[in-house]
């Protein structure tokens, strides 16, 4: 997947998004994108004017079925972005395209309908109704939509089962653990079967063991449901674990967008590299990251001999060598694509470099 999905493939398109806070922001900058674009080069002037550009000219696409993580330090603008995407707050300028249509042009009634039918939202604070049972909490969005009682209870029971809360339907939130309450929040957002799912640090209030368990369950849900997701987190290990792609923000701007391997192996600058410093880089490398040009003509059939696959993790490639593809006797091994065609070769020196450096937790250099 490329850094920016093509418009025709995008479930969500964010274009030149700005969010300027301050008493005079609406009057001085309003929704005039040209004025805001000019302000990008004079951030100091915004500060001098008493304004805060929380989101600065942010653009990205989210493909259908993609889990897109936005992360950064506190105050980087990540939560403001997701609130702009859902129009919980009104952006100062830009476009938010869902299905190719700019939802910033939607009137209040249309926006409400989109939230009821198209978008699901989960936040760090569970926001459950304390006087309602789990079943009634989950069914509430369907009640708002006017779904008949029998149908909404059946749908609520279905998603409660999906998040592993069978038997808790008649419990009240106060009778549940924090992890169980967050499951209720997830189930409630799924009740309307949204195409777009916004999650703003949904697991950050939980202890590490429960958080990891919910990450596992979340990934299982996504493998089944294939939602288009924007997931906000400040936890880089969480981002690496769940993301298809990651956008890293600093001071309201996106610094880098890429796959977890792209971010870790090729950080755009020192700010990104600081996030990746403690990551064992070799665990994200693939044979394709290390291979060199093939001595066999590119595109040739791999034949019957021992081969490696371009997408194979380096750890697995190492096991292959140890289990019988001994480094001794081989100057290199061919690397094939998914169709079995030669695309490169892996040398013992490259593999040794990955083992010696790539699995270290204390690297501060890019791995090539």
JSON list of C-alpha atoms in Angstrom, two decimals, residues 5-238:
[
{"chain": "A", "resi": 5, "resn": "UNK", "atom": "CA", "xyz": [-4.25, 5.78, -1.36]},
{"chain": "A", "resi": 6, "resn": "UNK", "atom": "CA", "xyz": [-5.71, 6.90, -4.65]},
{"chain": "A", "resi": 7, "resn": "UNK", "atom": "CA", "xyz": [-8.88, 8.95, -4.33]},
{"chain": "A", "resi": 8, "resn": "UNK", "atom": "CA", "xyz": [-10.96, 6.21, -5.94]},
{"chain": "A", "resi": 9, "resn": "UNK", "atom": "CA", "xyz": [-9.77, 3.71, -3.31]},
{"chain": "A", "resi": 10, "resn": "UNK", "atom": "CA", "xyz": [-10.17, 5.97, -0.29]},
{"chain": "A", "resi": 11, "resn": "UNK", "atom": "CA", "xyz": [-12.87, 5.50, 2.32]},
{"chain": "A", "resi": 12, "resn": "UNK", "atom": "CA", "xyz": [-11.76, 8.76, 3.97]},
{"chain": "A", "resi": 13, "resn": "UNK", "atom": "CA", "xyz": [-9.94, 11.63, 2.32]},
{"chain": "A", "resi": 14, "resn": "UNK", "atom": "CA", "xyz": [-8.53, 14.44, 4.45]},
{"chain": "A", "resi": 15, "resn": "UNK", "atom": "CA", "xyz": [-7.44, 17.45, 2.40]},
{"chain": "A", "resi": 16, "resn": "UNK", "atom": "CA", "xyz": [-5.51, 20.49, 3.70]},
{"chain": "A", "resi": 17, "resn": "UNK", "atom": "CA", "xyz": [-7.25, 20.37, 7.07]},
{"chain": "A", "resi": 18, "resn": "UNK", "atom": "CA", "xyz": [-6.75, 23.31, 9.43]},
{"chain": "A", "resi": 19, "resn": "UNK", "atom": "CA", "xyz": [-8.04, 23.91, 12.94]},
{"chain": "A", "resi": 20, "resn": "UNK", "atom": "CA", "xyz": [-7.23, 27.32, 14.39]},
{"chain": "A", "resi": 21, "resn": "UNK", "atom": "CA", "xyz": [-8.34, 28.10, 17.95]},
{"chain": "A", "resi": 22, "resn": "UNK", "atom": "CA", "xyz": [-8.60, 31.59, 19.38]},
{"chain": "A", "resi": 23, "resn": "UNK", "atom": "CA", "xyz": [-11.11, 34.36, 19.96]},
{"chain": "A", "resi": 24, "resn": "UNK", "atom": "CA", "xyz": [-10.31, 36.04, 16.66]},
{"chain": "A", "resi": 25, "resn": "UNK", "atom": "CA", "xyz": [-9.74, 32.92, 14.58]},
{"chain": "A", "resi": 26, "resn": "UNK", "atom": "CA", "xyz": [-13.13, 32.92, 12.89]},
{"chain": "A", "resi": 27, "resn": "UNK", "atom": "CA", "xyz": [-12.99, 36.62, 12.10]},
{"chain": "A", "resi": 28, "resn": "UNK", "atom": "CA", "xyz": [-9.41, 36.78, 10.84]},
{"chain": "A", "resi": 29, "resn": "UNK", "atom": "CA", "xyz": [-9.07, 33.40, 9.14]},
{"chain": "A", "resi": 30, "resn": "UNK", "atom": "CA", "xyz": [-12.57, 31.96, 8.94]},
{"chain": "A", "resi": 31, "resn": "UNK", "atom": "CA", "xyz": [-12.77, 29.20, 6.35]},
{"chain": "A", "resi": 32, "resn": "UNK", "atom": "CA", "xyz": [-10.43, 30.89, 3.89]},
{"chain": "A", "resi": 33, "resn": "UNK", "atom": "CA", "xyz": [-8.00, 28.11, 3.07]},
{"chain": "A", "resi": 34, "resn": "UNK", "atom": "CA", "xyz": [-5.66, 30.45, 1.16]},
{"chain": "A", "resi": 35, "resn": "UNK", "atom": "CA", "xyz": [-5.19, 32.66, 4.22]},
{"chain": "A", "resi": 36, "resn": "UNK", "atom": "CA", "xyz": [-4.53, 29.64, 6.39]},
{"chain": "A", "resi": 37, "resn": "UNK", "atom": "CA", "xyz": [-2.08, 28.18, 3.90]},
{"chain": "A", "resi": 38, "resn": "UNK", "atom": "CA", "xyz": [-0.17, 31.44, 4.00]},
{"chain": "A", "resi": 39, "resn": "UNK", "atom": "CA", "xyz": [-0.26, 31.27, 7.78]},
{"chain": "A", "resi": 40, "resn": "UNK", "atom": "CA", "xyz": [1.55, 27.93, 7.66]},
{"chain": "A", "resi": 41, "resn": "UNK", "atom": "CA", "xyz": [4.76, 29.81, 6.94]},
{"chain": "A", "resi": 42, "resn": "UNK", "atom": "CA", "xyz": [4.20, 32.29, 9.73]},
{"chain": "A", "resi": 43, "resn": "UNK", "atom": "CA", "xyz": [3.21, 30.21, 12.72]},
{"chain": "A", "resi": 44, "resn": "UNK", "atom": "CA", "xyz": [4.85, 32.77, 14.98]},
{"chain": "A", "resi": 45, "resn": "UNK", "atom": "CA", "xyz": [2.37, 35.36, 13.74]},
{"chain": "A", "resi": 46, "resn": "UNK", "atom": "CA", "xyz": [-0.52, 33.10, 14.75]},
{"chain": "A", "resi": 47, "resn": "UNK", "atom": "CA", "xyz": [0.92, 32.86, 18.25]},
{"chain": "A", "resi": 48, "resn": "UNK", "atom": "CA", "xyz": [1.48, 36.60, 18.42]},
{"chain": "A", "resi": 49, "resn": "UNK", "atom": "CA", "xyz": [-2.16, 37.08, 17.43]},
{"chain": "A", "resi": 50, "resn": "UNK", "atom": "CA", "xyz": [-3.20, 34.90, 20.36]},
{"chain": "A", "resi": 51, "resn": "UNK", "atom": "CA", "xyz": [-4.24, 32.02, 18.07]},
{"chain": "A", "resi": 52, "resn": "UNK", "atom": "CA", "xyz": [-3.32, 28.35, 18.18]},
{"chain": "A", "resi": 53, "resn": "UNK", "atom": "CA", "xyz": [-3.05, 26.34, 14.97]},
{"chain": "A", "resi": 54, "resn": "UNK", "atom": "CA", "xyz": [-3.79, 22.91, 16.47]},
{"chain": "A", "resi": 55, "resn": "UNK", "atom": "CA", "xyz": [-4.00, 21.26, 13.04]},
{"chain": "A", "resi": 56, "resn": "UNK", "atom": "CA", "xyz": [-1.91, 22.61, 10.17]},
{"chain": "A", "resi": 57, "resn": "UNK", "atom": "CA", "xyz": [-2.56, 21.65, 6.57]},
{"chain": "A", "resi": 58, "resn": "UNK", "atom": "CA", "xyz": [-3.07, 17.93, 7.28]},
{"chain": "A", "resi": 59, "resn": "UNK", "atom": "CA", "xyz": [-3.75, 15.60, 4.32]},
{"chain": "A", "resi": 60, "resn": "UNK", "atom": "CA", "xyz": [-4.02, 11.81, 4.13]},
{"chain": "A", "resi": 61, "resn": "UNK", "atom": "CA", "xyz": [-6.24, 9.04, 2.78]},
{"chain": "A", "resi": 62, "resn": "UNK", "atom": "CA", "xyz": [-7.62, 5.95, 4.49]},
{"chain": "A", "resi": 63, "resn": "UNK", "atom": "CA", "xyz": [-8.31, 3.02, 2.18]},
{"chain": "A", "resi": 64, "resn": "UNK", "atom": "CA", "xyz": [-11.38, 0.81, 2.50]},
{"chain": "A", "resi": 65, "resn": "UNK", "atom": "CA", "xyz": [-10.79, -1.71, 5.27]},
{"chain": "A", "resi": 66, "resn": "UNK", "atom": "CA", "xyz": [-7.58, 0.00, 6.40]},
{"chain": "A", "resi": 67, "resn": "UNK", "atom": "CA", "xyz": [-6.61, 0.51, 10.04]},
{"chain": "A", "resi": 68, "resn": "UNK", "atom": "CA", "xyz": [-4.93, 3.92, 9.97]},
{"chain": "A", "resi": 69, "resn": "UNK", "atom": "CA", "xyz": [-3.26, 5.02, 13.20]},
{"chain": "A", "resi": 70, "resn": "UNK", "atom": "CA", "xyz": [-2.50, 8.65, 14.02]},
{"chain": "A", "resi": 71, "resn": "UNK", "atom": "CA", "xyz": [-0.05, 9.06, 16.86]},
{"chain": "A", "resi": 72, "resn": "UNK", "atom": "CA", "xyz": [2.08, 11.71, 18.49]},
{"chain": "A", "resi": 73, "resn": "UNK", "atom": "CA", "xyz": [2.92, 13.26, 21.81]},
{"chain": "A", "resi": 74, "resn": "UNK", "atom": "CA", "xyz": [0.33, 15.07, 23.92]},
{"chain": "A", "resi": 75, "resn": "UNK", "atom": "CA", "xyz": [-0.62, 18.31, 22.19]},
{"chain": "A", "resi": 76, "resn": "UNK", "atom": "CA", "xyz": [0.49, 17.15, 18.74]},
{"chain": "A", "resi": 77, "resn": "UNK", "atom": "CA", "xyz": [-3.03, 17.59, 17.32]},
{"chain": "A", "resi": 78, "resn": "UNK", "atom": "CA", "xyz": [-3.97, 13.95, 16.79]},
{"chain": "A", "resi": 79, "resn": "UNK", "atom": "CA", "xyz": [-7.25, 14.01, 18.77]},
{"chain": "A", "resi": 80, "resn": "UNK", "atom": "CA", "xyz": [-8.19, 17.34, 17.21]},
{"chain": "A", "resi": 81, "resn": "UNK", "atom": "CA", "xyz": [-7.83, 15.75, 13.76]},
{"chain": "A", "resi": 82, "resn": "UNK", "atom": "CA", "xyz": [-10.25, 12.92, 14.53]},
{"chain": "A", "resi": 83, "resn": "UNK", "atom": "CA", "xyz": [-12.75, 15.37, 16.02]},
{"chain": "A", "resi": 84, "resn": "UNK", "atom": "CA", "xyz": [-12.54, 17.41, 12.83]},
{"chain": "A", "resi": 85, "resn": "UNK", "atom": "CA", "xyz": [-13.05, 14.28, 10.71]},
{"chain": "A", "resi": 86, "resn": "UNK", "atom": "CA", "xyz": [-16.26, 13.52, 12.59]},
{"chain": "A", "resi": 87, "resn": "UNK", "atom": "CA", "xyz": [-17.21, 17.23, 12.84]},
{"chain": "A", "resi": 88, "resn": "UNK", "atom": "CA", "xyz": [-17.44, 17.09, 16.61]},
{"chain": "A", "resi": 89, "resn": "UNK", "atom": "CA", "xyz": [-15.56, 20.32, 16.18]},
{"chain": "A", "resi": 90, "resn": "UNK", "atom": "CA", "xyz": [-15.78, 22.40, 13.01]},
{"chain": "A", "resi": 91, "resn": "UNK", "atom": "CA", "xyz": [-12.50, 22.69, 11.09]},
{"chain": "A", "resi": 92, "resn": "UNK", "atom": "CA", "xyz": [-11.31, 26.14, 10.11]},
{"chain": "A", "resi": 93, "resn": "UNK", "atom": "CA", "xyz": [-10.53, 25.03, 6.54]},
{"chain": "A", "resi": 94, "resn": "UNK", "atom": "CA", "xyz": [-10.03, 22.01, 4.34]},
{"chain": "A", "resi": 95, "resn": "UNK", "atom": "CA", "xyz": [-12.06, 19.05, 3.15]},
{"chain": "A", "resi": 96, "resn": "UNK", "atom": "CA", "xyz": [-13.12, 15.75, 4.70]},
{"chain": "A", "resi": 97, "resn": "UNK", "atom": "CA", "xyz": [-14.23, 13.36, 1.97]},
{"chain": "A", "resi": 98, "resn": "UNK", "atom": "CA", "xyz": [-16.30, 10.29, 2.76]},
{"chain": "A", "resi": 99, "resn": "UNK", "atom": "CA", "xyz": [-17.39, 8.39, -0.29]},
{"chain": "A", "resi": 100, "resn": "UNK", "atom": "CA", "xyz": [-15.90, 11.24, -2.33]},
{"chain": "A", "resi": 101, "resn": "UNK", "atom": "CA", "xyz": [-18.29, 13.77, -0.75]},
{"chain": "A", "resi": 102, "resn": "UNK", "atom": "CA", "xyz": [-17.09, 16.63, 1.43]},
{"chain": "A", "resi": 103, "resn": "UNK", "atom": "CA", "xyz": [-18.96, 16.22, 4.70]},
{"chain": "A", "resi": 104, "resn": "UNK", "atom": "CA", "xyz": [-17.93, 19.72, 5.80]},
{"chain": "A", "resi": 105, "resn": "UNK", "atom": "CA", "xyz": [-20.59, 20.96, 3.40]},
{"chain": "A", "resi": 106, "resn": "UNK", "atom": "CA", "xyz": [-23.30, 18.83, 5.06]},
{"chain": "A", "resi": 107, "resn": "UNK", "atom": "CA", "xyz": [-26.10, 20.58, 6.90]},
{"chain": "A", "resi": 108, "resn": "UNK", "atom": "CA", "xyz": [-26.95, 19.65, 10.49]},
{"chain": "A", "resi": 109, "resn": "UNK", "atom": "CA", "xyz": [-29.65, 17.12, 9.57]},
{"chain": "A", "resi": 110, "resn": "UNK", "atom": "CA", "xyz": [-27.44, 15.33, 7.04]},
{"chain": "A", "resi": 111, "resn": "UNK", "atom": "CA", "xyz": [-24.56, 15.21, 9.51]},
{"chain": "A", "resi": 112, "resn": "UNK", "atom": "CA", "xyz": [-26.77, 13.61, 12.16]},
{"chain": "A", "resi": 113, "resn": "UNK", "atom": "CA", "xyz": [-27.88, 10.96, 9.68]},
{"chain": "A", "resi": 114, "resn": "UNK", "atom": "CA", "xyz": [-24.27, 10.23, 8.76]},
{"chain": "A", "resi": 115, "resn": "UNK", "atom": "CA", "xyz": [-23.37, 9.77, 12.40]},
{"chain": "A", "resi": 116, "resn": "UNK", "atom": "CA", "xyz": [-26.31, 7.44, 12.87]},
{"chain": "A", "resi": 117, "resn": "UNK", "atom": "CA", "xyz": [-25.66, 5.31, 9.80]},
{"chain": "A", "resi": 118, "resn": "UNK", "atom": "CA", "xyz": [-22.08, 5.74, 8.57]},
{"chain": "A", "resi": 119, "resn": "UNK", "atom": "CA", "xyz": [-19.79, 6.63, 11.48]},
{"chain": "A", "resi": 120, "resn": "UNK", "atom": "CA", "xyz": [-18.97, 4.84, 14.69]},
{"chain": "A", "resi": 121, "resn": "UNK", "atom": "CA", "xyz": [-17.02, 6.59, 17.46]},
{"chain": "A", "resi": 122, "resn": "UNK", "atom": "CA", "xyz": [-15.24, 5.26, 20.55]},
{"chain": "A", "resi": 123, "resn": "UNK", "atom": "CA", "xyz": [-13.42, 7.47, 23.05]},
{"chain": "A", "resi": 124, "resn": "UNK", "atom": "CA", "xyz": [-11.07, 7.02, 25.98]},
{"chain": "A", "resi": 125, "resn": "UNK", "atom": "CA", "xyz": [-13.84, 7.76, 28.47]},
{"chain": "A", "resi": 126, "resn": "UNK", "atom": "CA", "xyz": [-16.53, 5.19, 28.05]},
{"chain": "A", "resi": 127, "resn": "UNK", "atom": "CA", "xyz": [-19.54, 7.51, 28.31]},
{"chain": "A", "resi": 128, "resn": "UNK", "atom": "CA", "xyz": [-21.97, 4.77, 29.27]},
{"chain": "A", "resi": 129, "resn": "UNK", "atom": "CA", "xyz": [-25.39, 5.51, 30.70]},
{"chain": "A", "resi": 130, "resn": "UNK", "atom": "CA", "xyz": [-25.15, 4.39, 34.35]},
{"chain": "A", "resi": 131, "resn": "UNK", "atom": "CA", "xyz": [-28.90, 3.81, 34.66]},
{"chain": "A", "resi": 132, "resn": "UNK", "atom": "CA", "xyz": [-29.02, 1.48, 31.63]},
{"chain": "A", "resi": 133, "resn": "UNK", "atom": "CA", "xyz": [-28.05, -2.17, 31.38]},
{"chain": "A", "resi": 134, "resn": "UNK", "atom": "CA", "xyz": [-25.33, -3.32, 29.02]},
{"chain": "A", "resi": 135, "resn": "UNK", "atom": "CA", "xyz": [-27.97, -4.39, 26.50]},
{"chain": "A", "resi": 136, "resn": "UNK", "atom": "CA", "xyz": [-29.77, -1.06, 26.65]},
{"chain": "A", "resi": 137, "resn": "UNK", "atom": "CA", "xyz": [-26.51, 0.90, 26.40]},
{"chain": "A", "resi": 138, "resn": "UNK", "atom": "CA", "xyz": [-25.53, -1.01, 23.27]},
{"chain": "A", "resi": 139, "resn": "UNK", "atom": "CA", "xyz": [-29.02, -0.73, 21.77]},
{"chain": "A", "resi": 140, "resn": "UNK", "atom": "CA", "xyz": [-29.27, 3.01, 22.42]},
{"chain": "A", "resi": 141, "resn": "UNK", "atom": "CA", "xyz": [-28.01, 4.18, 18.96]},
{"chain": "A", "resi": 142, "resn": "UNK", "atom": "CA", "xyz": [-30.60, 1.90, 17.34]},
{"chain": "A", "resi": 143, "resn": "UNK", "atom": "CA", "xyz": [-33.30, 3.33, 19.59]},
{"chain": "A", "resi": 144, "resn": "UNK", "atom": "CA", "xyz": [-32.33, 6.82, 18.40]},
{"chain": "A", "resi": 145, "resn": "UNK", "atom": "CA", "xyz": [-32.65, 5.60, 14.81]},
{"chain": "A", "resi": 146, "resn": "UNK", "atom": "CA", "xyz": [-36.18, 4.39, 15.52]},
{"chain": "A", "resi": 147, "resn": "UNK", "atom": "CA", "xyz": [-35.44, 0.67, 15.16]},
{"chain": "A", "resi": 148, "resn": "UNK", "atom": "CA", "xyz": [-38.20, -1.47, 16.69]},
{"chain": "A", "resi": 149, "resn": "UNK", "atom": "CA", "xyz": [-37.46, -2.92, 20.16]},
{"chain": "A", "resi": 150, "resn": "UNK", "atom": "CA", "xyz": [-37.16, -6.55, 19.09]},
{"chain": "A", "resi": 151, "resn": "UNK", "atom": "CA", "xyz": [-34.74, -5.83, 16.25]},
{"chain": "A", "resi": 152, "resn": "UNK", "atom": "CA", "xyz": [-32.53, -3.53, 18.28]},
{"chain": "A", "resi": 153, "resn": "UNK", "atom": "CA", "xyz": [-32.30, -6.02, 21.14]},
{"chain": "A", "resi": 154, "resn": "UNK", "atom": "CA", "xyz": [-31.34, -8.77, 18.71]},
{"chain": "A", "resi": 155, "resn": "UNK", "atom": "CA", "xyz": [-28.67, -6.59, 17.11]},
{"chain": "A", "resi": 156, "resn": "UNK", "atom": "CA", "xyz": [-27.38, -5.47, 20.51]},
{"chain": "A", "resi": 157, "resn": "UNK", "atom": "CA", "xyz": [-27.10, -9.09, 21.66]},
{"chain": "A", "resi": 158, "resn": "UNK", "atom": "CA", "xyz": [-25.19, -9.92, 18.47]},
{"chain": "A", "resi": 159, "resn": "UNK", "atom": "CA", "xyz": [-22.50, -7.27, 18.96]},
{"chain": "A", "resi": 160, "resn": "UNK", "atom": "CA", "xyz": [-22.30, -7.96, 22.70]},
{"chain": "A", "resi": 161, "resn": "UNK", "atom": "CA", "xyz": [-21.38, -11.52, 21.72]},
{"chain": "A", "resi": 162, "resn": "UNK", "atom": "CA", "xyz": [-18.81, -10.22, 19.23]},
{"chain": "A", "resi": 163, "resn": "UNK", "atom": "CA", "xyz": [-16.96, -8.33, 21.97]},
{"chain": "A", "resi": 164, "resn": "UNK", "atom": "CA", "xyz": [-17.06, -11.24, 24.41]},
{"chain": "A", "resi": 165, "resn": "UNK", "atom": "CA", "xyz": [-19.64, -10.01, 26.91]},
{"chain": "A", "resi": 166, "resn": "UNK", "atom": "CA", "xyz": [-22.19, -12.81, 26.72]},
{"chain": "A", "resi": 167, "resn": "UNK", "atom": "CA", "xyz": [-23.95, -13.18, 30.04]},
{"chain": "A", "resi": 168, "resn": "UNK", "atom": "CA", "xyz": [-23.43, -9.51, 30.95]},
{"chain": "A", "resi": 169, "resn": "UNK", "atom": "CA", "xyz": [-26.43, -8.16, 29.05]},
{"chain": "A", "resi": 170, "resn": "UNK", "atom": "CA", "xyz": [-28.39, -7.31, 32.20]},
{"chain": "A", "resi": 171, "resn": "UNK", "atom": "CA", "xyz": [-25.50, -5.89, 34.20]},
{"chain": "A", "resi": 172, "resn": "UNK", "atom": "CA", "xyz": [-25.08, -2.18, 34.83]},
{"chain": "A", "resi": 173, "resn": "UNK", "atom": "CA", "xyz": [-21.82, -0.35, 34.03]},
{"chain": "A", "resi": 174, "resn": "UNK", "atom": "CA", "xyz": [-20.90, -0.06, 37.73]},
{"chain": "A", "resi": 175, "resn": "UNK", "atom": "CA", "xyz": [-20.86, -3.87, 37.90]},
{"chain": "A", "resi": 176, "resn": "UNK", "atom": "CA", "xyz": [-18.24, -4.18, 35.13]},
{"chain": "A", "resi": 177, "resn": "UNK", "atom": "CA", "xyz": [-14.47, -3.83, 35.09]},
{"chain": "A", "resi": 178, "resn": "UNK", "atom": "CA", "xyz": [-12.82, -1.04, 33.09]},
{"chain": "A", "resi": 179, "resn": "UNK", "atom": "CA", "xyz": [-12.02, -3.43, 30.25]},
{"chain": "A", "resi": 180, "resn": "UNK", "atom": "CA", "xyz": [-15.58, -4.70, 30.18]},
{"chain": "A", "resi": 181, "resn": "UNK", "atom": "CA", "xyz": [-16.93, -1.15, 30.12]},
{"chain": "A", "resi": 182, "resn": "UNK", "atom": "CA", "xyz": [-14.72, -0.35, 27.15]},
{"chain": "A", "resi": 183, "resn": "UNK", "atom": "CA", "xyz": [-16.06, -3.43, 25.38]},
{"chain": "A", "resi": 184, "resn": "UNK", "atom": "CA", "xyz": [-19.56, -2.05, 25.91]},
{"chain": "A", "resi": 185, "resn": "UNK", "atom": "CA", "xyz": [-18.46, 1.22, 24.31]},
{"chain": "A", "resi": 186, "resn": "UNK", "atom": "CA", "xyz": [-17.03, -0.67, 21.34]},
{"chain": "A", "resi": 187, "resn": "UNK", "atom": "CA", "xyz": [-20.18, -2.76, 21.00]},
{"chain": "A", "resi": 188, "resn": "UNK", "atom": "CA", "xyz": [-22.38, 0.35, 21.14]},
{"chain": "A", "resi": 189, "resn": "UNK", "atom": "CA", "xyz": [-20.40, 1.96, 18.31]},
{"chain": "A", "resi": 190, "resn": "UNK", "atom": "CA", "xyz": [-20.72, -1.22, 16.23]},
{"chain": "A", "resi": 191, "resn": "UNK", "atom": "CA", "xyz": [-24.46, -1.60, 16.76]},
{"chain": "A", "resi": 192, "resn": "UNK", "atom": "CA", "xyz": [-25.27, 0.61, 13.77]},
{"chain": "A", "resi": 193, "resn": "UNK", "atom": "CA", "xyz": [-22.76, -1.32, 11.61]},
{"chain": "A", "resi": 194, "resn": "UNK", "atom": "CA", "xyz": [-20.80, 1.80, 10.60]},
{"chain": "A", "resi": 195, "resn": "UNK", "atom": "CA", "xyz": [-18.56, 1.87, 7.52]},
{"chain": "A", "resi": 196, "resn": "UNK", "atom": "CA", "xyz": [-16.21, 4.39, 9.14]},
{"chain": "A", "resi": 197, "resn": "UNK", "atom": "CA", "xyz": [-14.88, 3.90, 12.67]},
{"chain": "A", "resi": 198, "resn": "UNK", "atom": "CA", "xyz": [-13.16, 6.61, 14.71]},
{"chain": "A", "resi": 199, "resn": "UNK", "atom": "CA", "xyz": [-11.38, 5.54, 17.91]},
{"chain": "A", "resi": 200, "resn": "UNK", "atom": "CA", "xyz": [-9.67, 8.12, 20.09]},
{"chain": "A", "resi": 201, "resn": "UNK", "atom": "CA", "xyz": [-7.26, 6.44, 22.55]},
{"chain": "A", "resi": 202, "resn": "UNK", "atom": "CA", "xyz": [-9.86, 3.80, 23.45]},
{"chain": "A", "resi": 203, "resn": "UNK", "atom": "CA", "xyz": [-7.49, 1.66, 25.55]},
{"chain": "A", "resi": 204, "resn": "UNK", "atom": "CA", "xyz": [-5.20, 4.23, 27.16]},
{"chain": "A", "resi": 205, "resn": "UNK", "atom": "CA", "xyz": [-7.11, 4.35, 30.47]},
{"chain": "A", "resi": 206, "resn": "UNK", "atom": "CA", "xyz": [-6.66, 0.60, 30.98]},
{"chain": "A", "resi": 207, "resn": "UNK", "atom": "CA", "xyz": [-3.81, -1.27, 32.65]},
{"chain": "A", "resi": 208, "resn": "UNK", "atom": "CA", "xyz": [-1.24, -2.88, 30.31]},
{"chain": "A", "resi": 209, "resn": "UNK", "atom": "CA", "xyz": [-2.49, -6.47, 30.53]},
{"chain": "A", "resi": 210, "resn": "UNK", "atom": "CA", "xyz": [-6.11, -5.53, 29.85]},
{"chain": "A", "resi": 211, "resn": "UNK", "atom": "CA", "xyz": [-5.00, -3.14, 27.10]},
{"chain": "A", "resi": 212, "resn": "UNK", "atom": "CA", "xyz": [-3.08, -5.89, 25.30]},
{"chain": "A", "resi": 213, "resn": "UNK", "atom": "CA", "xyz": [-6.04, -8.26, 25.62]},
{"chain": "A", "resi": 214, "resn": "UNK", "atom": "CA", "xyz": [-8.38, -5.67, 24.11]},
{"chain": "A", "resi": 215, "resn": "UNK", "atom": "CA", "xyz": [-5.89, -5.00, 21.31]},
{"chain": "A", "resi": 216, "resn": "UNK", "atom": "CA", "xyz": [-6.00, -8.71, 20.47]},
{"chain": "A", "resi": 217, "resn": "UNK", "atom": "CA", "xyz": [-9.79, -8.70, 20.49]},
{"chain": "A", "resi": 218, "resn": "UNK", "atom": "CA", "xyz": [-9.87, -5.49, 18.46]},
{"chain": "A", "resi": 219, "resn": "UNK", "atom": "CA", "xyz": [-7.62, -7.00, 15.78]},
{"chain": "A", "resi": 220, "resn": "UNK", "atom": "CA", "xyz": [-9.83, -10.09, 15.69]},
{"chain": "A", "resi": 221, "resn": "UNK", "atom": "CA", "xyz": [-12.90, -7.89, 15.22]},
{"chain": "A", "resi": 222, "resn": "UNK", "atom": "CA", "xyz": [-11.22, -5.95, 12.44]},
{"chain": "A", "resi": 223, "resn": "UNK", "atom": "CA", "xyz": [-10.19, -9.16, 10.65]},
{"chain": "A", "resi": 224, "resn": "UNK", "atom": "CA", "xyz": [-13.87, -10.12, 10.68]},
{"chain": "A", "resi": 225, "resn": "UNK", "atom": "CA", "xyz": [-15.54, -6.75, 10.03]},
{"chain": "A", "resi": 226, "resn": "UNK", "atom": "CA", "xyz": [-13.01, -4.94, 7.75]},
{"chain": "A", "resi": 227, "resn": "UNK", "atom": "CA", "xyz": [-13.97, -1.45, 8.89]},
{"chain": "A", "resi": 228, "resn": "UNK", "atom": "CA", "xyz": [-12.21, 1.68, 7.65]},
{"chain": "A", "resi": 229, "resn": "UNK", "atom": "CA", "xyz": [-10.64, 2.92, 10.87]},
{"chain": "A", "resi": 230, "resn": "UNK", "atom": "CA", "xyz": [-8.87, 6.01, 12.16]},
{"chain": "A", "resi": 231, "resn": "UNK", "atom": "CA", "xyz": [-7.31, 5.05, 15.50]},
{"chain": "A", "resi": 232, "resn": "UNK", "atom": "CA", "xyz": [-5.67, 7.65, 17.76]},
{"chain": "A", "resi": 233, "resn": "UNK", "atom": "CA", "xyz": [-2.95, 6.67, 20.23]},
{"chain": "A", "resi": 234, "resn": "UNK", "atom": "CA", "xyz": [0.13, 8.08, 21.96]},
{"chain": "A", "resi": 235, "resn": "UNK", "atom": "CA", "xyz": [1.52, 4.56, 22.50]},
{"chain": "A", "resi": 236, "resn": "UNK", "atom": "CA", "xyz": [4.00, 3.67, 19.75]},
{"chain": "A", "resi": 237, "resn": "UNK", "atom": "CA", "xyz": [4.03, -0.03, 20.63]},
{"chain": "A", "resi": 238, "resn": "UNK", "atom": "CA", "xyz": [0.25, -0.08, 20.27]}
]
